[in-house]
Short mmCIF file of C-alpha atoms in Angstrom, two decimals:
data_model
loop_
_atom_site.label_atom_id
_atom_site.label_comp_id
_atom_site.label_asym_id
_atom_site.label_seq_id
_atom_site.Cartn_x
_atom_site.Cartn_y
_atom_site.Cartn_z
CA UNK A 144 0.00 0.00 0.00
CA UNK A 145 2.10 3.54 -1.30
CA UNK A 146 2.16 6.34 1.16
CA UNK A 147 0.18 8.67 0.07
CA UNK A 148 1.01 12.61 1.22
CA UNK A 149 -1.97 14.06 2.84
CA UNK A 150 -0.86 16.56 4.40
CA UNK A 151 -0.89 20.11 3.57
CA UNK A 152 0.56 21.82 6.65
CA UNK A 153 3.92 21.15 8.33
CA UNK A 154 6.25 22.29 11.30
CA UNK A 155 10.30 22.38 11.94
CA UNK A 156 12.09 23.71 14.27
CA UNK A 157 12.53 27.54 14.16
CA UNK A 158 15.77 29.29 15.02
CA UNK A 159 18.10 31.84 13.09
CA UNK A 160 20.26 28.78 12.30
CA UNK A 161 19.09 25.59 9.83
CA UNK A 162 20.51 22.71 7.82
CA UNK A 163 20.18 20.90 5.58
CA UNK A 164 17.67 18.47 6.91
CA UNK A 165 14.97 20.92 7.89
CA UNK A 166 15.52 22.78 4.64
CA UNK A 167 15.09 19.57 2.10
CA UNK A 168 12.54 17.96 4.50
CA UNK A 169 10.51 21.06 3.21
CA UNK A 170 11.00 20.76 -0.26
CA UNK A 171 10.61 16.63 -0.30
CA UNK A 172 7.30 18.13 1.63
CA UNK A 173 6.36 20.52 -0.86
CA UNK A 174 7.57 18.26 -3.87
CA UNK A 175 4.89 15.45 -2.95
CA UNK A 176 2.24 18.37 -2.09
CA UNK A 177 2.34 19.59 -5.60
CA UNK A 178 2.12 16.04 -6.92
CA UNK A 179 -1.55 15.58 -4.78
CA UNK A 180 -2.35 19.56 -6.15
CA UNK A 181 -2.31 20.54 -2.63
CA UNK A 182 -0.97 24.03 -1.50
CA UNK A 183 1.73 22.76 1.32
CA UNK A 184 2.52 26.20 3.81
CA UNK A 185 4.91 25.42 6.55
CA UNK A 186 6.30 27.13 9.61
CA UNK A 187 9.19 26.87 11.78
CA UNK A 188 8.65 26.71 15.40
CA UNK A 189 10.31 26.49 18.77
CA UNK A 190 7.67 24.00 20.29
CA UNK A 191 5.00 21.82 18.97
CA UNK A 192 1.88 20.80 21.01
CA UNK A 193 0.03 17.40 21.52
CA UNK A 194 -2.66 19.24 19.47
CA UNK A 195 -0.49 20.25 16.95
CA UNK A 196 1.70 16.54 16.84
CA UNK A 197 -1.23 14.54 16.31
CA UNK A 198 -3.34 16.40 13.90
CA UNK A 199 -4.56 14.86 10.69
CA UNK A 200 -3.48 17.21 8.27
CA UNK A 201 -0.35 18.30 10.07
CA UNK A 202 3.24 16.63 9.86
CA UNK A 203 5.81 17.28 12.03
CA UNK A 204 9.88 17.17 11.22
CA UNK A 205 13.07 17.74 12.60
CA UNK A 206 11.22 18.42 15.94
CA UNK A 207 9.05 16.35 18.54
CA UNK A 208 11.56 13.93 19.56
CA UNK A 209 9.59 10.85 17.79
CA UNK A 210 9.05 8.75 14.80
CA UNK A 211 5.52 7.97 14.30
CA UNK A 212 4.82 7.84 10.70
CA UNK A 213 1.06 7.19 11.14
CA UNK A 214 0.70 10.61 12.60
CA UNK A 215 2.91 12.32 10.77
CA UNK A 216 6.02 12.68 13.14
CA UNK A 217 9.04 12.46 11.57
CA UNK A 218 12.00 13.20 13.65
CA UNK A 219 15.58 11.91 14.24
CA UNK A 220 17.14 12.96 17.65
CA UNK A 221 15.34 10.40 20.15
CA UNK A 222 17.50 7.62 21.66
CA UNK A 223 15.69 4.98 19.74
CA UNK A 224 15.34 6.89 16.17
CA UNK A 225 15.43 4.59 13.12
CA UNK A 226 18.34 2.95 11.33
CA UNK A 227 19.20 3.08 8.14
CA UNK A 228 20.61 -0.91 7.14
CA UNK A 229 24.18 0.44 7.64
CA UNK A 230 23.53 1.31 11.27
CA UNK A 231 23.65 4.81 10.71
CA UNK A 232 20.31 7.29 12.38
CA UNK A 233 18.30 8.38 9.39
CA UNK A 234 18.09 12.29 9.26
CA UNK A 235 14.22 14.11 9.35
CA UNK A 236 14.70 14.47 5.42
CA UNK A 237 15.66 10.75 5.11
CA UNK A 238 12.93 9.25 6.88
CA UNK A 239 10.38 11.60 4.90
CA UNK A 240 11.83 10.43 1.49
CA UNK A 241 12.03 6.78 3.28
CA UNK A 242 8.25 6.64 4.22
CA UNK A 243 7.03 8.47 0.95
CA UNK A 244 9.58 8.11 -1.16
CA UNK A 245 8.18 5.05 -3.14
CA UNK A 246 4.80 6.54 -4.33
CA UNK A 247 6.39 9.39 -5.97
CA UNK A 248 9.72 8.25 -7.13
CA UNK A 249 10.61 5.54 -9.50
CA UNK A 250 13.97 3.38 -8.06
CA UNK A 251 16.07 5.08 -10.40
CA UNK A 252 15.00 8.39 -9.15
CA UNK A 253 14.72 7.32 -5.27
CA UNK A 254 17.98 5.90 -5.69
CA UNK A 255 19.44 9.31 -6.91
CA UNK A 256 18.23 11.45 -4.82
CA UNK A 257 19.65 8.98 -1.83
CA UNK A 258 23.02 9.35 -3.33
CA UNK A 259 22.99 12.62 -3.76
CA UNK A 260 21.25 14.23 -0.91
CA UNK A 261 19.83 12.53 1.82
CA UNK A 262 23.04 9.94 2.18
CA UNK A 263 25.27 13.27 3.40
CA UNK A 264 22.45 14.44 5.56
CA UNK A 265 21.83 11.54 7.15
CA UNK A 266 25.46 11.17 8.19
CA UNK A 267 26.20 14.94 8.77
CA UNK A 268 23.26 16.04 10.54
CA UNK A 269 23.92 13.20 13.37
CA UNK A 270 27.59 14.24 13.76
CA UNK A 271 29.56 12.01 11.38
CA UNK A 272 31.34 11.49 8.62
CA UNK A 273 30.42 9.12 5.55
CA UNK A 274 32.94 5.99 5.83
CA UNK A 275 35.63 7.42 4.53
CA UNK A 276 34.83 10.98 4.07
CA UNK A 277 37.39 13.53 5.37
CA UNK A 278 35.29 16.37 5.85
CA UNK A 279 31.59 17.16 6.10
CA UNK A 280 31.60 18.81 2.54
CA UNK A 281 28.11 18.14 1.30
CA UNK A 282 27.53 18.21 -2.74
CA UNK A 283 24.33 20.40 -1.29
CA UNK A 284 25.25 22.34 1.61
CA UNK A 285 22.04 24.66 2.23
CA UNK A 286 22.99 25.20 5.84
CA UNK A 287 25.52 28.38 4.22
CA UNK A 288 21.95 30.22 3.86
CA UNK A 289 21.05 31.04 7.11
CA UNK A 290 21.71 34.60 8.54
CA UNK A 291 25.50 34.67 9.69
CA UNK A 292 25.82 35.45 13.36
CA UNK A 293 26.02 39.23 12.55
CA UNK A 294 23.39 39.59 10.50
CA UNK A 295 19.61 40.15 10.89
CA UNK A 296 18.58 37.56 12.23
CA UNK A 297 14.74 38.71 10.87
CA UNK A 298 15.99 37.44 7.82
CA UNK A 299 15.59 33.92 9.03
CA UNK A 300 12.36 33.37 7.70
CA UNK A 301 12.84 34.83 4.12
CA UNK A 302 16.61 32.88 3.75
CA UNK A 303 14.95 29.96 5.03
CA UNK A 304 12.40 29.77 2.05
CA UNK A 305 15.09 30.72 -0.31
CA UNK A 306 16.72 27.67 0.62
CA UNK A 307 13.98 25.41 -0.04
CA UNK A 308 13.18 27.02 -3.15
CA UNK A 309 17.15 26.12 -3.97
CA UNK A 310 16.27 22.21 -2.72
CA UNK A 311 13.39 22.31 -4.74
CA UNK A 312 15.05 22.94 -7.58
CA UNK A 313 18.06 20.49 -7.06
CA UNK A 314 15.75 17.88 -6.60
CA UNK A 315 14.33 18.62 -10.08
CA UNK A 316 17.79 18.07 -11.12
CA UNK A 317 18.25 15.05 -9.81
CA UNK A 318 15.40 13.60 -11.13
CA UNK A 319 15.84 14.23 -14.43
CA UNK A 320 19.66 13.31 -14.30
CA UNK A 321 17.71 9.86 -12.96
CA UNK A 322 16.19 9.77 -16.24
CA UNK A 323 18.96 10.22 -18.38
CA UNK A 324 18.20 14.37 -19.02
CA UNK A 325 21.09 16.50 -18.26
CA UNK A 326 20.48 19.86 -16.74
CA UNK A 327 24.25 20.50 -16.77
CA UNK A 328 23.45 24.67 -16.74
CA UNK A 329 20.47 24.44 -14.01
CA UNK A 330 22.97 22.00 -11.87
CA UNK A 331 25.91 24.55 -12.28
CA UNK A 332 23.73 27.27 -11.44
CA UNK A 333 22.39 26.08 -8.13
CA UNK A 334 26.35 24.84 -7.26
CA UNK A 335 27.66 28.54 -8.29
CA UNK A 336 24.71 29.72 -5.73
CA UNK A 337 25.61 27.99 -3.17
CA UNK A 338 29.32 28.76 -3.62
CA UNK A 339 29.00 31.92 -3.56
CA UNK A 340 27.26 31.92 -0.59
CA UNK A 341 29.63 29.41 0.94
CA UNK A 342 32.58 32.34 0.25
CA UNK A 343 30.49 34.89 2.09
CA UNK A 344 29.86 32.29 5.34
CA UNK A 345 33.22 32.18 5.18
CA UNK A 346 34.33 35.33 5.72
CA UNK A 347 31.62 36.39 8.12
CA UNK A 348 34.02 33.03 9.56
CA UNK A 349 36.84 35.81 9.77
CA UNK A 350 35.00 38.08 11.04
CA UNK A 351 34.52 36.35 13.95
CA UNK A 352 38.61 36.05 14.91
CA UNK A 353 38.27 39.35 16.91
CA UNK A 354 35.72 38.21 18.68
CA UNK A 355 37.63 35.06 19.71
CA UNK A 356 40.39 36.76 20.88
CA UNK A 357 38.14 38.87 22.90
CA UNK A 358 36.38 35.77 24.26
CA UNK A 359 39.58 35.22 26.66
CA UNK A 360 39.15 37.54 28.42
CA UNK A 361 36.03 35.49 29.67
CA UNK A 362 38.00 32.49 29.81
CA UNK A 363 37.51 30.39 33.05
CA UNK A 364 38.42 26.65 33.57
CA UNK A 365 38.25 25.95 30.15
CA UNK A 366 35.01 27.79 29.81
CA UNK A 367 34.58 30.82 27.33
CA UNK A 368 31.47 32.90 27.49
CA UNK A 369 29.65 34.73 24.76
CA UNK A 370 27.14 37.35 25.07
CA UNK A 371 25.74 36.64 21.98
CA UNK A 372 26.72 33.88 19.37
CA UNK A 373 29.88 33.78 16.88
CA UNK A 374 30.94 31.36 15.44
CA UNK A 375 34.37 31.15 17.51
CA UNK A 376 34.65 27.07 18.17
CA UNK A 377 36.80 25.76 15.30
CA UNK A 378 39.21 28.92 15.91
CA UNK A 379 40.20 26.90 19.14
CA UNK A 380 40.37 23.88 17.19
CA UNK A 381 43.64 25.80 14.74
CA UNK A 382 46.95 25.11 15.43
CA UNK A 383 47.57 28.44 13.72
CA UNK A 384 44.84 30.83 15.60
CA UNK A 385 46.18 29.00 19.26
CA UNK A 386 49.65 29.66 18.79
CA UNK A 387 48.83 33.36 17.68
CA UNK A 388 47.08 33.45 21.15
CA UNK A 389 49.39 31.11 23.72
CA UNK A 390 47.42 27.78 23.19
CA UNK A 391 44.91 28.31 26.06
CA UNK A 392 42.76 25.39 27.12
CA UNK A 393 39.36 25.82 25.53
CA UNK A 394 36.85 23.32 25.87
CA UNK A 395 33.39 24.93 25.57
CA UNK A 396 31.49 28.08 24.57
CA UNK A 397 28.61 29.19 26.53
CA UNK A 398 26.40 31.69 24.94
CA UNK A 399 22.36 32.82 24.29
CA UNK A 400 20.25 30.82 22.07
CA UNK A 401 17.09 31.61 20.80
CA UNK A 402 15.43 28.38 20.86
CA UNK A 403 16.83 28.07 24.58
CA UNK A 404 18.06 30.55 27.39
CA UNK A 405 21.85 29.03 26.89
CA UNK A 406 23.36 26.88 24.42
CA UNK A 407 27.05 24.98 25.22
CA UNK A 408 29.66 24.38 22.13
CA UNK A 409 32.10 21.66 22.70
CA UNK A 410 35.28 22.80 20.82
CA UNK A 411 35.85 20.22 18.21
CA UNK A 412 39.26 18.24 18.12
CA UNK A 413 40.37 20.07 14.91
CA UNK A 414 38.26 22.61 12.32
CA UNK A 415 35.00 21.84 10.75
CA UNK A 416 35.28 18.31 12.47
CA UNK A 417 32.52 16.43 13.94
CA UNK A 418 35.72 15.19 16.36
CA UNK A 419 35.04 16.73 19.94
CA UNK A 420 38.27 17.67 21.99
CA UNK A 421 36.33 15.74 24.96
CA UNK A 422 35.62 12.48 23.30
CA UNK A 423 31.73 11.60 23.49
CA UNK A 424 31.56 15.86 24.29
CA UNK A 425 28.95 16.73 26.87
CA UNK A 426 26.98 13.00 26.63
CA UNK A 427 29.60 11.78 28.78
CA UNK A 428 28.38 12.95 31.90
CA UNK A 429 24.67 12.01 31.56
CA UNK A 430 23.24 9.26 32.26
CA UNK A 431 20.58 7.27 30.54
CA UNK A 432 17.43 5.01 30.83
CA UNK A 433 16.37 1.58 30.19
CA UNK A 434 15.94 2.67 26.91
CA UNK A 435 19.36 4.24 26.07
CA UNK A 436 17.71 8.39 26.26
CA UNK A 437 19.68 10.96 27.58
CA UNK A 438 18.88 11.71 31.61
CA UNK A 439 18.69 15.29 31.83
CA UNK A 440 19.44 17.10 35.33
CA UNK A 441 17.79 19.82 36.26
CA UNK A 442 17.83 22.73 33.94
CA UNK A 443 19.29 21.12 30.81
CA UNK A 444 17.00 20.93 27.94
CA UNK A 445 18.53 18.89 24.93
CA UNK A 446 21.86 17.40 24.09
CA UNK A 447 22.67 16.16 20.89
CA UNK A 448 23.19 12.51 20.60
CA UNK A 449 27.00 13.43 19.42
CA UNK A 450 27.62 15.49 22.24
CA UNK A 451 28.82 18.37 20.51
CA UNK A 452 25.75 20.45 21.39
CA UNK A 453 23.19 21.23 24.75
CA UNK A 454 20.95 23.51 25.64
CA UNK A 455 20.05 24.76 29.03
CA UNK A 456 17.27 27.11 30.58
CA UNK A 457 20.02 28.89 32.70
CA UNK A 458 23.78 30.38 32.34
CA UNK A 459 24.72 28.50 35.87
CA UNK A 460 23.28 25.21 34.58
CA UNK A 461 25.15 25.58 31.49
CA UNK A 462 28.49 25.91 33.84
CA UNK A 463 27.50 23.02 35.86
CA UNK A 464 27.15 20.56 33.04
CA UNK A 465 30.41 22.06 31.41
CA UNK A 466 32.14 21.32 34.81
CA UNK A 467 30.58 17.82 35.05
CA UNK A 468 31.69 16.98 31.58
CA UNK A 469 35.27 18.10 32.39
CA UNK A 470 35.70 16.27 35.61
CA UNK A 471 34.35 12.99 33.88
CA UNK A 472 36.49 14.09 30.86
CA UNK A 473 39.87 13.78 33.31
CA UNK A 474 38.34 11.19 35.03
CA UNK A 475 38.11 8.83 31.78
CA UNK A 476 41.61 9.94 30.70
CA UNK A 477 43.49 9.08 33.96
CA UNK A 478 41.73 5.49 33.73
CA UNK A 479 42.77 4.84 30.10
CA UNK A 480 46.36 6.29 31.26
CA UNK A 481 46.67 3.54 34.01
CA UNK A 482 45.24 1.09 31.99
CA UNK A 483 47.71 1.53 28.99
CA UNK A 484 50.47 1.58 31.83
CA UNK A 485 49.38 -1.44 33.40
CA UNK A 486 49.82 -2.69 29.88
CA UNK A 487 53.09 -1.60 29.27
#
């Protein structure tokens, strides 16, 4: 029996930032709308209720902490999230072409448009790397598009939908490149795009080194504090930007969200790596249930599966799990030191 789209209103998660997964979850959204001639509108919010979850016409992505494709809940970061047959979680986008895929693709085209998009996001939007990938350079990177951390962040809403106009179309591509039609001039269109858009992220990047430097002045067990985000954490991950400033010990940024009071940034163990300089990052000092979830304490509201990521309704929470994590950080090394020893 296909799986028919019958939906023609959605929800993500809002937030100046977004990825890749929220963005082509849209379009795959919008893509199988316009196949059932039904207008698709879509908005991006901080929290979903039961109403809201469980509504007939409504499906939810990228948010609600569940995977319940009978009411329309597609998401990716609960402990028990499906697999995809090489182990790896699926992303929101994923299990959207996964479920729905099949009624509106041929295998050629589903194929395709696994190899080409959701394969990356799958793997990148958990925190790792492809087997044998080097970096997290996606053919499709639309995560370049949202506001950099010194712009307006009111233009969240109208970058957002340029994005998914921009997966829209690269899905077209794809699709027809499936069929054996080249759209060699739409394809390097949408890469030039994106490129250039990439080369402006990247120096709003730069921008950001004076800020950094800045940022140790706030530096306190190797805890930096932000008033207000930059994107400072693979500075402390260069071998060229630490020696320029002494090589201090930076393990985490601390700073406002605006889906939650305070987000935490573990640094990772070397730029634009989904490596964490604490191995396992902030997981390491939660513990979990019968069921493998995250335990949160008191005041901590989410943190990603990889580690590399929490959020936290207050700054002194934030500092408490940050210390936790460190103390179990030096904790696990002396053990593996002795045990290596003991060895020897």
């Amino acid at each position: 029996m296909p799986n028919k789209f019958n939906y023609n209103y959605g929800i993500t998660h809002g937030g100046v930032a977004f990825h890749s997964d929220d963005v082509f979850a849209t379009a795959f959204c919008k893509y199988f709308a316009r196949k059932e001639n039904v207008d698709f509108v879509f908005d991006r919010k901080f929290n979903v209720t039961d109403e809201e979850l469980f509504s007939q016409n409504t499906i939810v992505y990228d948010i609600g902490y569940d995977f319940l494709p009978e009411y329309g809940i597609f998401d990716h970061h609960q402990a028990d999230a499906p697999l995809r047959e090489d182990g790896q979680k699926y992303s929101a986008c994923g299990l959207i072409l996964e479920h729905f895929g099949s009624t509106y693709f041929s295998e050629a085209e589903l194929s395709r448009l696994k190899g080409q998009i959701t394969k990356f996001i799958d793997y990148h939007d958990n925190g790792k790397l492809l087997p044998g990938e080097c970096s997290s350079d996606e053919i499709y990177d639309l995560s370049v598009f949202s506001p950099f951390w010194d712009e307006n962040p009111n233009l969240q809403t109208e970058h957002f939908n340029k994005a998914v106009n921009i997966a829209l179309q690269i899905i077209d591509i794809e699709v027809s490149s499936a069929n054996g039609v080249s759209n060699h001039f739409a394809k390097e269109n949408v890469l030039e795009e994106i490129n250039k858009r990439k080369e402006l992220f990247l120096e709003g990047k730069e921008r950001a080194v004076n800020i950094a430097i800045k940022s140790l002045e706030t530096l306190d067990n190797g805890i930096i504090t932000l008033n207000r985000f930059a994107p400072i954490k693979d500075l402390f991950a260069d071998i060229k930007f630490l020696d320029y400033v002494d090589n201090p010990d930076v393990y985490f940024v601390i700073y406002p969200g605006d889906r939650n009071p305070f987000n935490i940034q573990v640094i990772p163990d070397k730029p634009e790596s989904f490596g964490l300089k604490i191995p396992g990052g902030l997981s390491i000092s939660l513990e979990r249930d019968s069921e493998g979830a995250f335990i949160y304490p008191e005041g901590v509201n989410f943190v990603h599966a990889n580690g590399f990521l929490a959020a936290c309704e207050t700054y002194e929470e934030a500092l408490k799990l940050c210390e936790r994590t460190l103390d179990k950080h030096f904790e696990l090394s002396a053990e593996r030191m002795s045990e290596n020893l003991e060895i020897e």
